[in-house]
XYZ file of C-alpha atoms in Angstrom:
559
model
C 37.641 24.036 -56.019
C 41.081 24.292 -54.568
C 41.865 26.633 -51.731
C 44.640 29.239 -52.007
C 46.760 27.262 -49.630
C 46.435 24.229 -51.937
C 47.584 26.253 -54.994
C 50.510 27.549 -52.997
C 51.433 24.029 -51.984
C 51.248 22.816 -55.611
C 53.671 25.537 -56.708
C 56.060 24.926 -53.815
C 56.256 21.184 -54.410
C 56.383 21.288 -58.242
C 60.166 21.146 -58.185
C 60.272 17.961 -56.120
C 61.542 14.734 -57.614
C 59.109 12.309 -59.278
C 59.947 9.594 -56.761
C 58.003 11.479 -54.084
C 54.206 11.407 -54.003
C 52.443 14.692 -54.366
C 51.696 15.807 -50.793
C 48.994 18.099 -52.151
C 46.869 15.137 -53.166
C 47.352 13.463 -49.810
C 46.414 16.581 -47.871
C 43.492 17.322 -50.206
C 41.908 13.922 -49.582
C 42.478 14.252 -45.866
C 40.975 17.759 -45.732
C 37.901 16.656 -47.699
C 37.239 13.792 -45.330
C 37.782 16.008 -42.339
C 35.450 18.740 -43.676
C 32.773 16.191 -44.380
C 32.873 14.964 -40.798
C 32.937 18.518 -39.481
C 29.824 19.438 -41.452
C 27.980 16.444 -40.076
C 29.017 17.319 -36.535
C 28.210 21.040 -36.844
C 25.116 20.940 -39.005
C 23.184 22.940 -36.405
C 25.873 25.591 -35.947
C 25.682 28.870 -37.821
C 29.366 29.515 -37.769
C 31.688 27.639 -40.000
C 35.126 27.485 -38.385
C 37.798 25.842 -40.437
C 40.618 23.903 -38.898
C 43.825 25.779 -38.167
C 46.747 24.597 -40.300
C 48.828 24.214 -37.151
C 46.251 21.909 -35.551
C 46.019 19.960 -38.799
C 49.766 19.577 -38.866
C 49.885 18.528 -35.216
C 47.117 15.996 -35.719
C 48.654 14.673 -38.916
C 52.017 14.378 -37.204
C 50.429 12.432 -34.371
C 48.704 10.079 -36.825
C 51.817 9.553 -38.913
C 53.876 9.076 -35.784
C 51.456 6.488 -34.525
C 51.534 4.597 -37.828
C 55.327 4.589 -38.035
C 55.838 3.949 -34.336
C 57.777 0.785 -33.499
C 56.784 -1.774 -30.934
C 57.030 -0.411 -27.415
C 59.351 -1.865 -24.798
C 57.285 -4.397 -22.817
C 59.090 -3.373 -19.624
C 58.036 0.241 -20.047
C 54.454 -0.045 -21.151
C 51.886 -2.817 -20.749
C 49.557 -4.087 -23.510
C 46.562 -2.482 -21.849
C 48.150 0.929 -22.257
C 48.632 0.305 -25.988
C 44.962 -0.368 -26.485
C 44.019 2.758 -24.618
C 46.350 4.853 -26.789
C 44.919 3.341 -30.009
C 41.419 4.249 -28.944
C 42.606 7.746 -28.060
C 43.995 8.289 -31.579
C 40.761 7.117 -33.178
C 38.742 9.561 -31.118
C 41.147 12.343 -32.117
C 40.459 11.778 -35.806
C 36.697 11.651 -35.356
C 36.509 14.675 -33.049
C 35.440 18.097 -34.158
C 37.693 21.090 -34.555
C 36.728 22.669 -31.222
C 37.189 19.411 -29.409
C 40.552 18.708 -31.015
C 42.506 20.983 -28.682
C 40.872 19.525 -25.586
C 41.389 16.022 -26.899
C 45.055 16.752 -27.391
C 45.287 18.075 -23.831
C 43.544 14.987 -22.516
C 45.784 12.773 -24.559
C 48.882 14.474 -23.158
C 47.703 14.085 -19.591
C 46.841 10.433 -20.124
C 50.181 9.818 -21.757
C 51.969 11.551 -18.876
C 50.031 9.500 -16.373
C 50.884 6.326 -18.238
C 54.537 7.280 -18.318
C 54.583 7.862 -14.565
C 52.746 4.614 -13.944
C 54.989 2.655 -16.279
C 56.774 -0.226 -14.660
C 60.515 -0.640 -14.932
C 63.128 -2.652 -13.081
C 64.180 0.378 -11.052
C 60.618 1.072 -9.956
C 60.076 -2.567 -9.099
C 63.208 -2.645 -6.950
C 62.270 0.603 -5.255
C 58.825 -0.748 -4.560
C 60.266 -3.931 -3.115
C 62.660 -1.962 -0.921
C 59.815 0.202 0.349
C 57.665 -2.811 1.118
C 60.509 -4.568 2.889
C 61.229 -1.423 4.896
C 57.578 -1.180 5.913
C 57.465 -4.857 6.855
C 60.659 -4.589 8.863
C 59.421 -1.523 10.672
C 56.346 -3.475 11.631
C 58.382 -6.471 12.786
C 60.577 -4.409 15.101
C 59.173 -4.695 18.603
C 60.351 -2.802 21.625
C 60.752 -3.886 25.209
C 59.235 -2.517 28.364
C 62.663 -2.519 30.048
C 66.052 -0.920 29.400
C 69.228 -3.046 29.292
C 72.028 -2.413 31.757
C 74.979 -0.687 30.096
C 78.179 -1.002 32.164
C 80.234 1.238 29.897
C 80.949 4.741 31.164
C 79.572 7.665 29.194
C 80.794 11.238 29.030
C 77.707 12.787 27.418
C 73.993 12.120 27.091
C 71.414 13.983 25.009
C 67.610 13.845 25.077
C 65.659 14.968 21.987
C 61.876 15.340 21.874
C 59.268 17.202 19.855
C 57.631 18.426 23.063
C 59.116 20.543 25.859
C 60.753 18.678 28.723
C 59.154 18.775 32.162
C 62.550 19.787 33.601
C 64.852 22.733 33.071
C 68.314 23.756 34.171
C 67.036 26.578 36.373
C 66.223 25.165 39.811
C 64.338 26.753 42.646
C 65.789 26.712 46.150
C 63.353 24.053 47.344
C 63.909 21.901 44.247
C 67.689 21.896 44.588
C 67.558 21.229 48.335
C 65.016 18.417 47.994
C 66.972 16.814 45.150
C 70.199 16.774 47.159
C 68.476 15.482 50.294
C 66.724 12.696 48.397
C 69.952 11.640 46.697
C 72.082 11.641 49.847
C 69.456 9.704 51.812
C 68.746 7.362 48.849
C 65.040 8.164 48.954
C 62.883 6.865 46.131
C 59.862 8.454 44.526
C 57.562 6.025 46.346
C 58.858 6.946 49.801
C 56.553 8.852 52.117
C 58.413 12.122 52.472
C 57.495 15.760 52.887
C 60.185 16.986 50.489
C 59.563 18.668 47.173
C 58.664 15.959 44.641
C 58.378 18.158 41.558
C 59.878 17.146 38.218
C 62.853 19.465 38.650
C 63.649 18.047 42.093
C 63.577 14.466 40.788
C 65.653 15.435 37.770
C 68.289 17.094 39.943
C 68.409 13.981 42.128
C 69.199 11.864 39.036
C 72.076 14.169 38.014
C 74.135 13.765 41.216
C 77.064 11.413 41.844
C 79.975 10.911 44.255
C 83.586 11.421 43.204
C 87.056 11.404 44.739
C 89.414 13.220 44.262
C 87.993 16.521 43.032
C 89.990 19.542 41.837
C 87.951 22.346 40.275
C 90.799 23.357 37.969
C 91.412 19.813 36.668
C 89.148 17.571 34.631
C 89.464 14.102 36.145
C 86.937 12.405 33.866
C 87.401 10.960 31.370
C 91.059 10.148 31.988
C 91.987 8.990 28.513
C 95.254 9.973 26.881
C 93.678 12.363 24.355
C 91.625 14.163 26.989
C 94.531 14.494 29.403
C 96.831 16.048 26.809
C 94.356 18.894 26.214
C 93.131 19.370 29.775
C 95.737 21.970 30.639
C 99.295 22.469 31.778
C 100.733 20.314 34.537
C 101.295 21.741 38.003
C 104.317 20.746 40.091
C 103.235 18.771 43.166
C 105.558 18.305 46.097
C 106.229 14.944 47.707
C 104.199 15.894 50.781
C 101.131 16.715 48.681
C 101.471 13.473 46.719
C 101.653 11.483 49.936
C 98.576 13.269 51.338
C 96.602 12.653 48.156
C 97.541 8.976 48.147
C 96.571 8.579 51.810
C 93.178 10.219 51.290
C 92.584 8.123 48.193
C 93.471 4.905 50.035
C 90.966 5.742 52.770
C 88.280 6.429 50.179
C 88.741 3.239 48.174
C 88.956 1.221 51.392
C 85.628 2.715 52.455
C 84.086 1.823 49.103
C 85.455 -1.707 49.274
C 83.878 -2.235 52.695
C 80.549 -0.910 51.399
C 80.558 -3.233 48.416
C 81.530 -6.245 50.549
C 78.569 -5.594 52.858
C 76.341 -5.062 49.782
C 75.531 -1.478 50.688
C 77.006 -0.286 47.397
C 76.098 -2.010 44.110
C 79.236 -1.035 42.180
C 81.949 1.585 41.795
C 84.532 2.559 39.190
C 88.250 3.226 39.468
C 89.327 5.333 36.460
C 93.100 5.379 35.956
C 94.966 6.901 33.037
C 95.524 3.584 31.253
C 92.690 1.341 32.422
C 89.295 1.277 34.132
C 88.338 -1.038 37.008
C 84.753 -2.014 37.821
C 83.959 -3.505 41.243
C 80.547 -5.212 41.419
C 78.859 -6.559 44.531
C 77.650 -10.134 44.886
C 74.200 -10.495 43.369
C 74.719 -8.044 40.513
C 73.956 -9.687 37.142
C 73.114 -12.922 38.940
C 76.667 -13.545 40.122
C 76.969 -14.978 43.620
C 80.407 -13.575 44.479
C 82.141 -10.234 44.582
C 83.994 -9.725 41.304
C 86.207 -7.209 39.507
C 86.759 -6.438 35.818
C 89.742 -4.522 34.436
C 89.939 -3.177 30.880
C 92.130 -2.683 28.946
C 95.262 -4.421 30.219
C 98.790 -5.044 28.994
C 101.162 -7.966 29.271
C 103.191 -6.098 31.894
C 100.126 -5.541 34.080
C 99.093 -9.178 33.806
C 102.641 -10.253 34.596
C 102.517 -8.214 37.814
C 99.341 -10.050 38.816
C 101.028 -13.389 38.160
C 103.957 -12.389 40.316
C 101.507 -11.576 43.129
C 99.854 -14.977 42.526
C 96.509 -13.392 41.720
C 94.367 -15.670 39.585
C 92.349 -14.067 36.805
C 90.502 -14.985 33.640
C 90.364 -13.485 30.182
C 86.825 -14.395 29.058
C 86.896 -12.332 25.867
C 90.185 -13.730 24.615
C 89.752 -15.748 21.448
C 90.840 -19.348 21.415
C 94.115 -19.880 19.564
C 92.733 -22.749 17.472
C 89.440 -21.082 16.570
C 88.755 -18.055 14.423
C 85.513 -17.189 16.162
C 84.224 -17.291 19.693
C 85.804 -16.543 23.024
C 87.381 -18.803 25.577
C 85.280 -18.577 28.685
C 86.677 -21.303 30.917
C 90.438 -21.141 30.446
C 92.238 -19.296 33.208
C 95.307 -17.289 32.412
C 97.003 -18.759 35.468
C 96.703 -22.200 33.880
C 98.551 -20.911 30.856
C 101.175 -19.461 33.158
C 101.617 -22.800 34.923
C 102.024 -24.484 31.566
C 104.766 -22.010 30.724
C 106.494 -22.820 34.011
C 106.273 -26.536 33.251
C 107.820 -25.898 29.871
C 110.674 -24.019 31.546
C 111.267 -26.997 33.847
C 111.377 -29.276 30.856
C 113.745 -26.921 29.054
C 116.833 -28.478 30.638
C 115.856 -31.942 29.451
C 115.254 -30.627 25.951
C 118.659 -28.955 25.907
C 120.332 -32.197 26.931
C 118.458 -34.007 24.182
C 119.522 -31.418 21.593
C 123.134 -31.681 22.764
C 122.987 -35.422 22.315
C 121.952 -34.836 18.698
C 125.169 -32.931 18.060
C 123.927 -29.331 18.261
C 126.190 -26.811 19.936
C 125.169 -24.436 22.739
C 124.890 -21.356 20.496
C 122.345 -23.006 18.208
C 120.286 -24.190 21.192
C 120.375 -20.679 22.654
C 119.141 -19.203 19.373
C 116.255 -21.695 19.213
C 115.196 -20.875 22.767
C 115.352 -17.159 22.016
C 113.043 -17.524 19.002
C 110.579 -19.574 21.029
C 110.448 -16.978 23.782
C 110.016 -14.229 21.203
C 107.045 -16.019 19.635
C 105.403 -16.497 23.050
C 105.971 -12.855 23.932
C 104.481 -11.705 20.630
C 101.405 -13.884 21.143
C 100.772 -12.420 24.598
C 101.207 -8.827 23.419
C 98.805 -9.123 20.481
C 95.769 -8.619 22.738
C 97.191 -5.676 24.681
C 94.887 -2.635 24.969
C 92.124 -4.437 23.068
C 88.753 -5.892 23.966
C 90.329 -9.315 24.441
C 92.659 -7.991 27.145
C 89.810 -7.636 29.672
C 90.457 -9.650 32.842
C 88.003 -10.891 35.473
C 88.875 -11.539 39.111
C 86.335 -13.111 41.453
C 85.908 -14.610 44.873
C 88.744 -14.543 47.370
C 91.147 -13.259 44.722
C 89.409 -9.873 44.874
C 90.933 -9.214 48.312
C 94.405 -9.890 46.951
C 93.757 -7.640 43.985
C 92.505 -4.857 46.280
C 95.742 -4.959 48.292
C 97.687 -4.990 45.040
C 95.786 -1.914 43.821
C 96.577 0.052 46.997
C 100.303 -0.373 46.394
C 100.274 -0.344 42.585
C 102.562 2.413 41.337
C 101.310 2.167 37.754
C 97.876 3.415 38.870
C 99.302 6.915 39.421
C 100.848 8.773 36.510
C 104.314 10.258 37.032
C 104.214 12.678 34.081
C 101.668 14.906 32.407
C 98.934 17.198 33.747
C 97.697 14.541 36.214
C 101.094 13.548 37.571
C 100.842 12.414 41.178
C 97.020 12.457 41.223
C 95.403 9.115 42.157
C 92.733 7.477 39.969
C 89.205 8.855 39.960
C 86.636 7.026 42.092
C 82.984 7.148 40.960
C 80.117 5.666 42.971
C 76.316 5.995 43.282
C 76.448 6.108 47.115
C 78.385 8.187 49.615
C 81.763 7.044 50.954
C 84.593 8.416 53.051
C 86.244 11.467 51.471
C 83.798 11.653 48.561
C 82.616 14.916 47.030
C 79.065 15.432 45.805
C 79.081 16.533 42.174
C 76.392 17.295 39.639
C 76.211 16.598 35.931
C 76.252 19.758 33.815
C 72.905 20.338 32.062
C 72.359 22.471 28.969
C 68.971 23.027 27.334
C 68.492 24.130 23.729
C 66.002 24.208 20.866
C 66.648 22.780 17.397
C 64.746 23.724 14.233
C 64.810 21.012 11.553
C 62.475 20.491 8.570
C 60.131 23.216 9.795
C 59.713 21.354 13.085
C 60.987 22.498 16.480
C 62.795 19.890 18.586
C 63.810 20.316 22.206
C 67.258 19.115 23.259
C 68.621 18.463 26.739
C 72.354 17.725 26.989
C 74.044 16.233 30.058
C 77.844 16.408 30.379
C 79.730 14.433 32.988
C 80.158 10.867 34.217
C 76.952 9.053 33.226
C 76.800 5.998 35.515
C 74.691 2.940 34.550
C 71.925 3.599 37.070
C 71.555 7.254 35.986
C 70.120 6.231 32.601
C 67.444 4.125 34.272
C 66.601 6.845 36.788
C 66.178 9.506 34.107
C 63.970 7.275 31.962
C 61.953 6.306 35.044
C 60.915 9.888 35.816
C 60.279 10.754 32.162
C 56.561 11.237 31.325
C 55.043 8.050 29.920
C 52.936 9.941 27.368
C 55.897 11.710 25.725
C 58.243 10.050 23.227
C 61.963 10.810 23.193
C 65.287 9.749 21.745
C 68.482 9.583 23.808
C 71.994 9.380 22.375
C 75.183 8.615 24.294
C 78.908 9.283 23.955
C 80.480 6.052 25.175
C 84.056 5.761 26.377
C 85.333 3.080 24.016
C 87.778 1.531 26.462
C 84.889 0.619 28.811
C 82.568 -0.921 26.186
C 84.003 -4.465 26.718
C 82.502 -4.396 30.220
C 79.121 -5.023 28.556
C 80.353 -8.099 26.689
C 81.082 -10.208 29.767
C 78.133 -12.474 30.539
C 77.283 -14.592 33.575
C 78.341 -17.726 31.690
C 81.891 -16.354 31.511
C 82.290 -16.630 35.275
C 81.279 -20.284 35.801
C 83.525 -23.155 34.771
C 81.293 -26.171 35.252
C 77.877 -26.846 33.812
C 76.565 -27.529 37.325
C 77.403 -23.988 38.380
C 75.748 -22.646 35.243
C 72.601 -24.554 36.141
C 72.376 -22.740 39.457
C 71.983 -19.388 37.728
C 68.225 -18.925 37.659
C 65.560 -16.461 38.670
C 65.776 -17.630 42.293
C 69.379 -16.503 42.685
C 68.456 -13.136 41.180
C 65.676 -12.739 43.750
C 68.030 -13.544 46.643
C 70.569 -11.104 45.248
C 67.938 -8.405 44.996
C 66.890 -8.944 48.624
C 70.491 -8.847 49.849
C 71.084 -5.601 47.939
C 67.932 -3.879 49.172
C 70.065 -1.310 51.075
C 72.475 -0.538 48.231
C 70.814 2.777 47.335
C 69.095 1.765 44.081
C 65.387 1.856 43.400
C 63.756 -1.580 43.781
C 62.526 -1.588 40.175
C 65.940 -0.638 38.828
C 67.708 -3.041 41.202
C 65.687 -5.889 39.700
C 67.202 -5.113 36.299
C 70.732 -4.980 37.719
C 70.313 -8.329 39.514
C 68.888 -10.165 36.500
C 70.993 -13.095 35.267
C 69.581 -12.844 31.739
C 72.401 -12.103 29.309
C 69.985 -10.114 27.123
C 69.600 -7.560 29.907
C 73.240 -6.425 29.517
C 74.097 -4.553 26.338
C 76.012 -1.512 25.152
C 73.705 1.325 24.078
C 74.503 4.080 21.600
C 70.953 5.265 20.973
C 67.777 4.710 22.997
C 64.277 5.496 21.722
C 61.030 5.497 23.672
C 57.680 5.300 21.854
C 54.746 6.665 23.809
C 52.120 4.921 21.648
C 53.375 1.436 22.535
C 55.211 2.432 25.743
C 58.260 0.430 24.669
C 62.003 1.034 24.298
C 64.213 0.250 21.323
C 67.972 0.672 21.228
C 71.012 0.175 19.073
């Protein structure tokens, strides 16, 4: 006997075309089979619950969809998933009415899981990238030492997830002990009765010597952009300029004597247009006193040639090579070649005259040649390649040249008439004791609190090592630096750039570094840090932008 819904369906589909099969017959056969299976499954139940038309429709749609479904993309779904889905549809048809809803829910969850676990090219690439990243992170190994960075820095920031053992508020005993330890060059291992707390050691690491010092003027860094915004210029009389120059000459002369006797490891001369680094014999494995100037111009180098001061340009690229630096060619040799060419110029002019060329044409040719030479020399001005190195006896000549060099003192601008800034780790005549400005703050990021410690001021190379030395070994941190770009080339000069012959290069070994360390034992640096500064290994000198310490492995990594 037909149900009312079947009669209604027969009436509604009576107007359909003859080319369509009667859906009533199809649904009737399906409902009979389904009822028969339901009766078998629920023979012990008293209640007779019929299937809901909506569930029947959903189930029939799923079955029809499965039958008419095209072959799946092999890159989206594997063959094993197809078999699982086929079995799932068979169980849906054989399930009872009460279990149909739960089966559909289970089927949806399985299908969702299969979709998420489906493999595609994008997922494969992402998986490969993740694996490579994990492998690379495992390959990266830190070092137990920190490289020496000869570039000057104007700012340094420590970041850690734990509070720092120091703070910017010092007690009277901590400040006094820090100053006393710094002035007397006392290390942490010395037997002293001073305050050795964390704050006292931290304050000792933040001190430096400077000359000249004017509280109303910022004399570091002395780059063009910083000077233009430092304030208005003040008129200085001739008497004041002369007094400043005299005091500055006494100070740099005192520093030069200290570095010659190896009681000072290094010092900086910061002018408006260039920076000069004096390094004592034994630093970086070099056996002689040496000086580096960066950046330079053709006019400055021409002044050195006129004073017959020999220098090298180790970072200057070879003219016949696209890569690499010339490390053995002296600029004075090039200058002598130019002089030889000038001597031969008369003979060339006579030869050109003999060919029938007039004097005007010869003059034009010579002018073009000089213009090409001038352009070639000016191409490296104010760049990394313009760095010059002076060593040995030539350093004395350069020092006398620097005392009388008028270009070292600016004649215009806010710093007109003020000599270059001298920075040193040890005391010298006329120096002023200054402290780096410290600011402590707390940063909240991704629901995690980070502690930040910012240091503003001249960050000398040894200060980084001192601060990391007193940092707790069980606490990780990350340090970032603001490098002065004009001084970064100082880190690119290696020990091999100083020696011309292979025999001299062979003498650079660990023994020379040990002798240099012994000779510099009174230079004011800690013995452990001095060992790093005296190392001849080129890997120990590198420019650092970011330094990270990992407490688990007790190693440093940098970039």
